[in-house]
Structures are given as C-alpha cells and as structure tokens.
Short mmCIF file of C-alpha atoms in Angstrom, two decimals:
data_model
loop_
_atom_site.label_atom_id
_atom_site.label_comp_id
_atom_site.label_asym_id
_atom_site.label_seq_id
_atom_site.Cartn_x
_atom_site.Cartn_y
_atom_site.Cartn_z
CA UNK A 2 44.64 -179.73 -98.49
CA UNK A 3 43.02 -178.64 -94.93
CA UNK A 4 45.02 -178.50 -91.90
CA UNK A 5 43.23 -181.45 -90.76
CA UNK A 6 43.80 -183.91 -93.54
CA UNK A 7 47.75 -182.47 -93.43
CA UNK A 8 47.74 -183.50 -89.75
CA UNK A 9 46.36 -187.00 -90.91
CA UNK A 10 48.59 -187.44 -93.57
CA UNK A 11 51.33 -186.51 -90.86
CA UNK A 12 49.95 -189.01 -88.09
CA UNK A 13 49.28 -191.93 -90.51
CA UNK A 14 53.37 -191.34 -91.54
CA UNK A 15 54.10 -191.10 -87.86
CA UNK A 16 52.30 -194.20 -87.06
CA UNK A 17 54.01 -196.13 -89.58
CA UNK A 18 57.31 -195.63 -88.55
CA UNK A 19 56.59 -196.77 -84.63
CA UNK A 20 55.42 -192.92 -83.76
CA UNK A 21 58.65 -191.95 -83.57
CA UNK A 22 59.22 -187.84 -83.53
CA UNK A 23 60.01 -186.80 -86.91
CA UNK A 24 63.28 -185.28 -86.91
CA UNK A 25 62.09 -181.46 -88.24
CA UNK A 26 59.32 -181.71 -85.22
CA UNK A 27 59.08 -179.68 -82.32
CA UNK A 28 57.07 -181.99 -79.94
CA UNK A 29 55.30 -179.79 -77.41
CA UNK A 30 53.86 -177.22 -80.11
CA UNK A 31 53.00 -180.51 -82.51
CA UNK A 32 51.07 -181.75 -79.84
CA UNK A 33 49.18 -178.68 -78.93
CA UNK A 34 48.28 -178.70 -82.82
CA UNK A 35 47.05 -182.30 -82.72
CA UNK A 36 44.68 -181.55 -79.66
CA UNK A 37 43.19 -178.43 -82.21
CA UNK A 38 41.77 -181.66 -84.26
CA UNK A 39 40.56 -183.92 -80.84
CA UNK A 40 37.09 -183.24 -81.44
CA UNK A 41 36.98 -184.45 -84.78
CA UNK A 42 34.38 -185.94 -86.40
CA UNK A 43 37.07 -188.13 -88.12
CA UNK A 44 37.11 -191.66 -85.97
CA UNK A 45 40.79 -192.35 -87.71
CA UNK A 46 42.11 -189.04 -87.09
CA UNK A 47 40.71 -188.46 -83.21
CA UNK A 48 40.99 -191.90 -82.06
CA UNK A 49 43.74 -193.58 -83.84
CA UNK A 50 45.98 -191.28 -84.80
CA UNK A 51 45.92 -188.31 -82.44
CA UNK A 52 44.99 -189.67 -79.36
CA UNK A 53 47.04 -193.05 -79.78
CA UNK A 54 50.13 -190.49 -80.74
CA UNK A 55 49.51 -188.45 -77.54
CA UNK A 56 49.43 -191.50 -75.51
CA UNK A 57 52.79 -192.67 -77.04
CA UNK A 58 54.42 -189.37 -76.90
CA UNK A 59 53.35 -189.04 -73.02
CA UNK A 60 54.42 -192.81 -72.40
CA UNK A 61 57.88 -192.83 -74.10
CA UNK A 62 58.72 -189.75 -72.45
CA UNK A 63 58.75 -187.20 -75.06
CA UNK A 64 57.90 -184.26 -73.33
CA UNK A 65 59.43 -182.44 -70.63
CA UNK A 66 57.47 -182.05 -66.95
CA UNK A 67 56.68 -178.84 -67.48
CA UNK A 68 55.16 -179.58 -71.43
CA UNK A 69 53.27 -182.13 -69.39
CA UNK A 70 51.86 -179.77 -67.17
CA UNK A 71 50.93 -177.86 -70.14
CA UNK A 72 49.20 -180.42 -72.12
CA UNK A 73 47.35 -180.85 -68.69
CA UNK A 74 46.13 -177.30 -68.49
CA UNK A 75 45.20 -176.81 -72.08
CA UNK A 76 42.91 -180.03 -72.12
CA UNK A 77 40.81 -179.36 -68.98
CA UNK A 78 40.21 -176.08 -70.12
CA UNK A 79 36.95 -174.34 -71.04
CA UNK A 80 37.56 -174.95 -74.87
CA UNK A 81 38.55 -178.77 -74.29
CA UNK A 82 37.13 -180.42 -71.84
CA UNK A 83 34.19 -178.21 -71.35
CA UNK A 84 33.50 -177.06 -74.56
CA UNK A 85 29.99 -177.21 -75.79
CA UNK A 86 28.98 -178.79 -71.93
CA UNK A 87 25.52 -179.51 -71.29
CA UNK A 88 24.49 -180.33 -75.63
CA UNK A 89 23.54 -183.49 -76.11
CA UNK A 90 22.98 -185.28 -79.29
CA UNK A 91 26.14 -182.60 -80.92
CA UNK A 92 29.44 -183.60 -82.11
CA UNK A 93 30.66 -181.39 -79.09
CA UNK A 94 31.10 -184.69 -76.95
CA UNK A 95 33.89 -185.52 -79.22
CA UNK A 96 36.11 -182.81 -78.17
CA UNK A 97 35.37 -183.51 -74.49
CA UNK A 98 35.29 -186.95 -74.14
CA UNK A 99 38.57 -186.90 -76.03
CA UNK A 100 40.05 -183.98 -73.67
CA UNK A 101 39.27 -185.90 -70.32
CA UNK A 102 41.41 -189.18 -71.63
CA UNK A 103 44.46 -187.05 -71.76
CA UNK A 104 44.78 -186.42 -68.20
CA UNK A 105 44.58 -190.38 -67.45
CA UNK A 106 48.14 -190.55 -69.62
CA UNK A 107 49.70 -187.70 -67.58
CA UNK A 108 48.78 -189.04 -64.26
CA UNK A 109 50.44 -192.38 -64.65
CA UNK A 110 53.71 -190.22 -65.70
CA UNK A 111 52.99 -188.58 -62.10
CA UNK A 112 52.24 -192.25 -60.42
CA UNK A 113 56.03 -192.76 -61.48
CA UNK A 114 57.89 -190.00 -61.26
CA UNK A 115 55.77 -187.14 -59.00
CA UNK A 116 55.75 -183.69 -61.27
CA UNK A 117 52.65 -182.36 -60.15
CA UNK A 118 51.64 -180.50 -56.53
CA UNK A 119 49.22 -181.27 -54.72
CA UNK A 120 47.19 -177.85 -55.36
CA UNK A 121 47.61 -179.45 -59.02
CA UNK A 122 46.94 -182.30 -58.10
CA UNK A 123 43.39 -181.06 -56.31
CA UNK A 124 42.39 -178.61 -59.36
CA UNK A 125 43.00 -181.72 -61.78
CA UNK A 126 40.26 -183.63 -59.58
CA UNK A 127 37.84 -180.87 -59.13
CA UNK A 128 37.48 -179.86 -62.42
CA UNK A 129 37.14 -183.81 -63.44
CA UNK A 130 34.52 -183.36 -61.01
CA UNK A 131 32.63 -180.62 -62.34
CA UNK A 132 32.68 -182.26 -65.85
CA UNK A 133 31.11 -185.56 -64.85
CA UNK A 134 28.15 -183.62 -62.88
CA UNK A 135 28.25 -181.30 -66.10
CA UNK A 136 28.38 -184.07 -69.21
CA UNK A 137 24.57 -184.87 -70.55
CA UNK A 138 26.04 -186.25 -73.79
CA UNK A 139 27.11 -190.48 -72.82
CA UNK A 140 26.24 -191.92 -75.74
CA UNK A 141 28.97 -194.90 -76.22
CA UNK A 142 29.70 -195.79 -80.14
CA UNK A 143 27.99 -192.97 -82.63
CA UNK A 144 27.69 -194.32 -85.94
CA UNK A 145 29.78 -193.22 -88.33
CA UNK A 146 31.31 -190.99 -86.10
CA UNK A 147 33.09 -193.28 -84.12
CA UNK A 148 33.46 -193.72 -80.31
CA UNK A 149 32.42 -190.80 -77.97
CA UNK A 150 32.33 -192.68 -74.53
CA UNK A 151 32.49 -190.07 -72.78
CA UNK A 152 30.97 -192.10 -69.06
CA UNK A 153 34.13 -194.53 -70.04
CA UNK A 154 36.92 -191.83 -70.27
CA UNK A 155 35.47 -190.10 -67.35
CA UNK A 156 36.06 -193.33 -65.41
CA UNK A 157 39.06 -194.01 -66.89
CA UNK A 158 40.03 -190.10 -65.29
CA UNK A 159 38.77 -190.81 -62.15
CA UNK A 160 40.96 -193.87 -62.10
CA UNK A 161 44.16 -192.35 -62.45
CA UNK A 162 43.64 -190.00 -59.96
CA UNK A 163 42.25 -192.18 -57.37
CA UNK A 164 46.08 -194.06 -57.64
CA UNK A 165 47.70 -190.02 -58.04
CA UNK A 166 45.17 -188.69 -55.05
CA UNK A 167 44.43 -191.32 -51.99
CA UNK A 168 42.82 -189.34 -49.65
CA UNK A 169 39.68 -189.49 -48.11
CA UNK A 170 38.01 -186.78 -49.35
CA UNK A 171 38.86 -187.93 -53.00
CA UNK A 172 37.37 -191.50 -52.85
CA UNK A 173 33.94 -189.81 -51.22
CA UNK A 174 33.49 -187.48 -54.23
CA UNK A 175 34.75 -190.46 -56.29
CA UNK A 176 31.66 -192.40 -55.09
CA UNK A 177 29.42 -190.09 -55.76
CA UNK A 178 30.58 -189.00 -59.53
CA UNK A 179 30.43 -192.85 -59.87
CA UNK A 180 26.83 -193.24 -58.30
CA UNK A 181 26.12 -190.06 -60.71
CA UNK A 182 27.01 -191.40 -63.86
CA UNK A 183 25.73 -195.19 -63.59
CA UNK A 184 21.88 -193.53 -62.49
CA UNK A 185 21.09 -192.11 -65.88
CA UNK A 186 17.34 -192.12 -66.78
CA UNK A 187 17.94 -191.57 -70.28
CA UNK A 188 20.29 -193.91 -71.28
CA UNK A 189 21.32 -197.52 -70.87
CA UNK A 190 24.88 -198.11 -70.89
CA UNK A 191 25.84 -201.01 -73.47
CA UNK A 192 29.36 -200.35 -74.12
CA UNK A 193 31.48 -201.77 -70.83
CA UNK A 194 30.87 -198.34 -69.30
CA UNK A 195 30.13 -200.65 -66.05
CA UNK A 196 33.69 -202.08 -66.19
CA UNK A 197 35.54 -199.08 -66.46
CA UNK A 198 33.67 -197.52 -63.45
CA UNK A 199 34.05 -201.03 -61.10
CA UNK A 200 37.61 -200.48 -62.49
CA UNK A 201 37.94 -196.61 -60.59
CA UNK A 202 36.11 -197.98 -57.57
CA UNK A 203 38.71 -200.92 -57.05
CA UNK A 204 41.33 -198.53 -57.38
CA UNK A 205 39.93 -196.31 -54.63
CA UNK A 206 39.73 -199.42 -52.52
CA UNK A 207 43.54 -200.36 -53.10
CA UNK A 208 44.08 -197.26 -51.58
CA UNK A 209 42.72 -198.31 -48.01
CA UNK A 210 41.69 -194.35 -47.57
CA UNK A 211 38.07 -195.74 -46.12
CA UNK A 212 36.19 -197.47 -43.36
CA UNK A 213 33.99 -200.70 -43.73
CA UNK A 214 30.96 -198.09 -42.84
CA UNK A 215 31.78 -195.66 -45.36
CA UNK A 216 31.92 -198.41 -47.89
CA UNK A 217 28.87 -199.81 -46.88
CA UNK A 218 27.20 -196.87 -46.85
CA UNK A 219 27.92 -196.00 -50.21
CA UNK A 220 27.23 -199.28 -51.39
CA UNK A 221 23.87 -199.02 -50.04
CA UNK A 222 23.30 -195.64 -51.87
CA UNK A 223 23.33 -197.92 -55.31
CA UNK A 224 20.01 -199.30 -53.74
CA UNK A 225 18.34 -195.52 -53.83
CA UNK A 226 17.61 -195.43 -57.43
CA UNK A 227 13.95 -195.41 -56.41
CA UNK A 228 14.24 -192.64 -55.40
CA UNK A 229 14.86 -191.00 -59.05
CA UNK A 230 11.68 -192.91 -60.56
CA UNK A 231 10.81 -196.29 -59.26
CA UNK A 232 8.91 -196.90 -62.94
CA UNK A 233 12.42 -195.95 -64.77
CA UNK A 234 13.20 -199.57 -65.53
CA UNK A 235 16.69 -197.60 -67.28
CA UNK A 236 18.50 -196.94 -63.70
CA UNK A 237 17.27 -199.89 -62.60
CA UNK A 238 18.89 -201.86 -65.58
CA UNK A 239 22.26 -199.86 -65.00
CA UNK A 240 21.92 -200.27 -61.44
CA UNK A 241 22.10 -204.35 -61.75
CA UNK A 242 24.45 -204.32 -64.38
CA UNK A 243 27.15 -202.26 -62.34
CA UNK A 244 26.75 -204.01 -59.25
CA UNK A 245 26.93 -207.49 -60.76
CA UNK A 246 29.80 -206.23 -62.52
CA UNK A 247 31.71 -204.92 -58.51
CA UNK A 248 30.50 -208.37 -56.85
CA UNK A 249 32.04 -210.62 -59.98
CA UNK A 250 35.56 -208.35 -59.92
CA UNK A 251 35.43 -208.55 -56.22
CA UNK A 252 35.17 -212.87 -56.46
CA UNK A 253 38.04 -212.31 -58.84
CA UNK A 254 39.94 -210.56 -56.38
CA UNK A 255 39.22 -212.77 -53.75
CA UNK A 256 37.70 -209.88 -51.81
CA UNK A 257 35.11 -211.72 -50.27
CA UNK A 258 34.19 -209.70 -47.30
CA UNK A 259 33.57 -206.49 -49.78
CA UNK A 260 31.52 -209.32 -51.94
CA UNK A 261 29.33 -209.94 -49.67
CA UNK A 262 28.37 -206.42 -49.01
CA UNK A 263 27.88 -206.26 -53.09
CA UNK A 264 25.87 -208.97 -52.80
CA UNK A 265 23.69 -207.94 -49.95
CA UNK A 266 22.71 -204.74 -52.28
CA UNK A 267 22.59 -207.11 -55.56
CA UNK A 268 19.75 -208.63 -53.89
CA UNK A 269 18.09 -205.50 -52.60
CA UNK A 270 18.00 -204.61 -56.30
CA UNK A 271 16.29 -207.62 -57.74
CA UNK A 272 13.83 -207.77 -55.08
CA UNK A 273 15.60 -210.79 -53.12
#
C-alpha cells in the first residue's frame, strides 16, 4: 500500500467518525503529512478528505497558534503554493490551488482571536500577491481530475485577508489582482469564478478603507479591457459577466449609490 492510499484509508476513517483526532495522532505533524498529498491527482483524497480535514482541524481548534503559523508558512512556500508556477495545462495547479485555500482557514482563526503580526500579516498578502500575478494555470473543473480553481481559491485568499488586513494599501493591490485575474485572454471563466471575486471586493468595501474616487476609479479600469485586444471577445465576455455579477450583489445589498457606479461601467461595456 502507498503512503497515499494509507493516508486515504486514514482520512476516509477520520471522516466517518465526525473528523475527530484519532487518539494515537499527533495533529500538527499529521497535518504536515496530509499537505505532502494536496496536489494530488486524486479528487477524493485532495478535495474531500485532506482539505475538508484541514479545514475542520483549523475550525475546531485543533492546533495550537503557533502550529497555525506553521501550517501558514509551509503552504505559501516555494514547494506549495508556488510549485511548478507559470505551467499551464500540468497537474502542478493542483498543489497550488490547493496550498492558497489553506491560508483562507487560518485567517478567519486570526479574524477571531488575533495570532498573527502585522509583518505576518503583510508577507501573507504579498506573497498571495505574487501568486495571482504568477498563476497561468485557471482552468476551473479538470476532468477526471477534479476541481483545480485556482482564480476561485485565490479570491477566496484575497477575501480573508481583506477582513484580516483593512488598510488602504491592501484594498488598492486587491483591485488590481482582481482586475488581473477577471482580464484573461485565454480563458473564459464558467465556474462562479465571478462570484467569488465580487465576494473579495465587497469585503474590501465593508472595510470603508476607500474614497468614492478611488472606487470609481477602479471601477472604471474594468472598462479598459480594450486596451488588451479590442477583437478578444474572451475579456470582454469576463468583463460583463463580473460586473453584472458586482451591480446584482450590490442591489442585494441595497448599496445603491455603489450600483449605480456598476452600472454606469455595465453600460460602457455593452456599448450603451
């Protein structure tokens, strides 16, 4: 039997009785084994059992701060989240897609109980950062392979720090990774990518860290996809599909200063 299909075995037993820790289990060093196996090939074994064990382990409070700050480390690392950065088209994405969902789970321990500095705080952002601008691989659901994702975990990052980080300087970048991501000439996003990115811009504007202008400017930015390739109908198609997806959470939110801005570039888009 491999190491990996032990560790399955393991999880599956783990899962069945409520993810408890198994009595003869050392946490912290069990963990570090299961993110050895987070670029796996195996949808079950990455997705299901490793990652959903993580994120129960992490939640219920299983690990000490400093474990925590660990785990954090070791999956923003060059052999996590940037391992194999820049291949597209390789079972690399796995293993970094994977990576940048862990530091979502350990941020919202933060949001509750602060454990990390601000220096930590700053490197956990910048190197989120350099990722996005880094990842070429965003292909959402591989067959047989299971979910990569990788533009939906990203956002999913950028969310939690955006509630861990409110300051100015933060949302800006934020904006920008965002505007990054959603102008992709390659690729049209299918897979809710556009909701999970609205979801990490609302969070920056909870935070009330910028002006009407700075919004508006930004917004306004969403227009510029022109300026890629005005025949690339593929940004253009992301483009509408994001911004329909900020003006229809803004209505929901009753927001309806901000959804008027939204809408003012919505129709800029289509030619209005």
């Amino acid at each position: 039997m491999t190491n990996e299909q032990e560790l399955k075995r393991e999880l599956q037993a783990i899962q069945k009785n409520h993810y408890d820790v198994p009595e003869d289990v050392d946490a912290y060093p069990y963990a570090q084994w299961m993110l050895d196996f987070i670029g796996s090939t195996d949808a079950e074994l990455r997705d299901e059992l490793i990652y959903s064990t993580l994120a129960k382990w992490i939640k219920n409070g299983v690990f000490r701060d400093k474990e925590l700050r660990g785990l954090l480390l070791q999956t923003l690392s060059e052999d996590y989240l940037f391992y194999g950065i820049g291949e597209k088209e390789t079972d690399s994405v796995f293993k970094r897609a994977f990576s940048v969902l862990i530091p979502p789970l350990i941020l919202s321990i933060h949001e509750k109980k602060p454990f990390l500095s601000q220096e930590q705080l700053y490197s956990v952002a910048e190197q989120v950062l350099e990722y996005i601008y880094l990842e070429k691989d965003v292909r959402g659901y591989v067959e047989g392979k299971g979910w990569a994702h990788a533009t939906a975990h990203a956002a999913d990052a950028l969310h939690a720090l955006a509630r861990s980080l409110p300051e100015q300087w933060f949302a800006l970048e934020l904006l920008k990774a965002a505007h990054h991501m959603i102008a992709k000439q390659d690729y049209v996003y299918t897979d809710l990518e556009d909701e999970r990115l609205a979801s990490a811009i609302f969070a920056v504007y909870e935070q009330q860290v910028l002006s009407a202008e700075e919004w508006r400017n930004w917004l306004y930015t969403l227009v510029d996809f022109k300026a890629y390739r005005p025949q690339n109908g593929v940004v253009l198609q992301n483009m509408k599909t994001f911004v329909r997806t900020l003006y229809f959470r803004a209505e929901k939110e009753k927001m309806h200063v901000f959804k008027q801005e939204i809408l003012g570039v919505l129709w800029e888009i289509e030619g209005k």
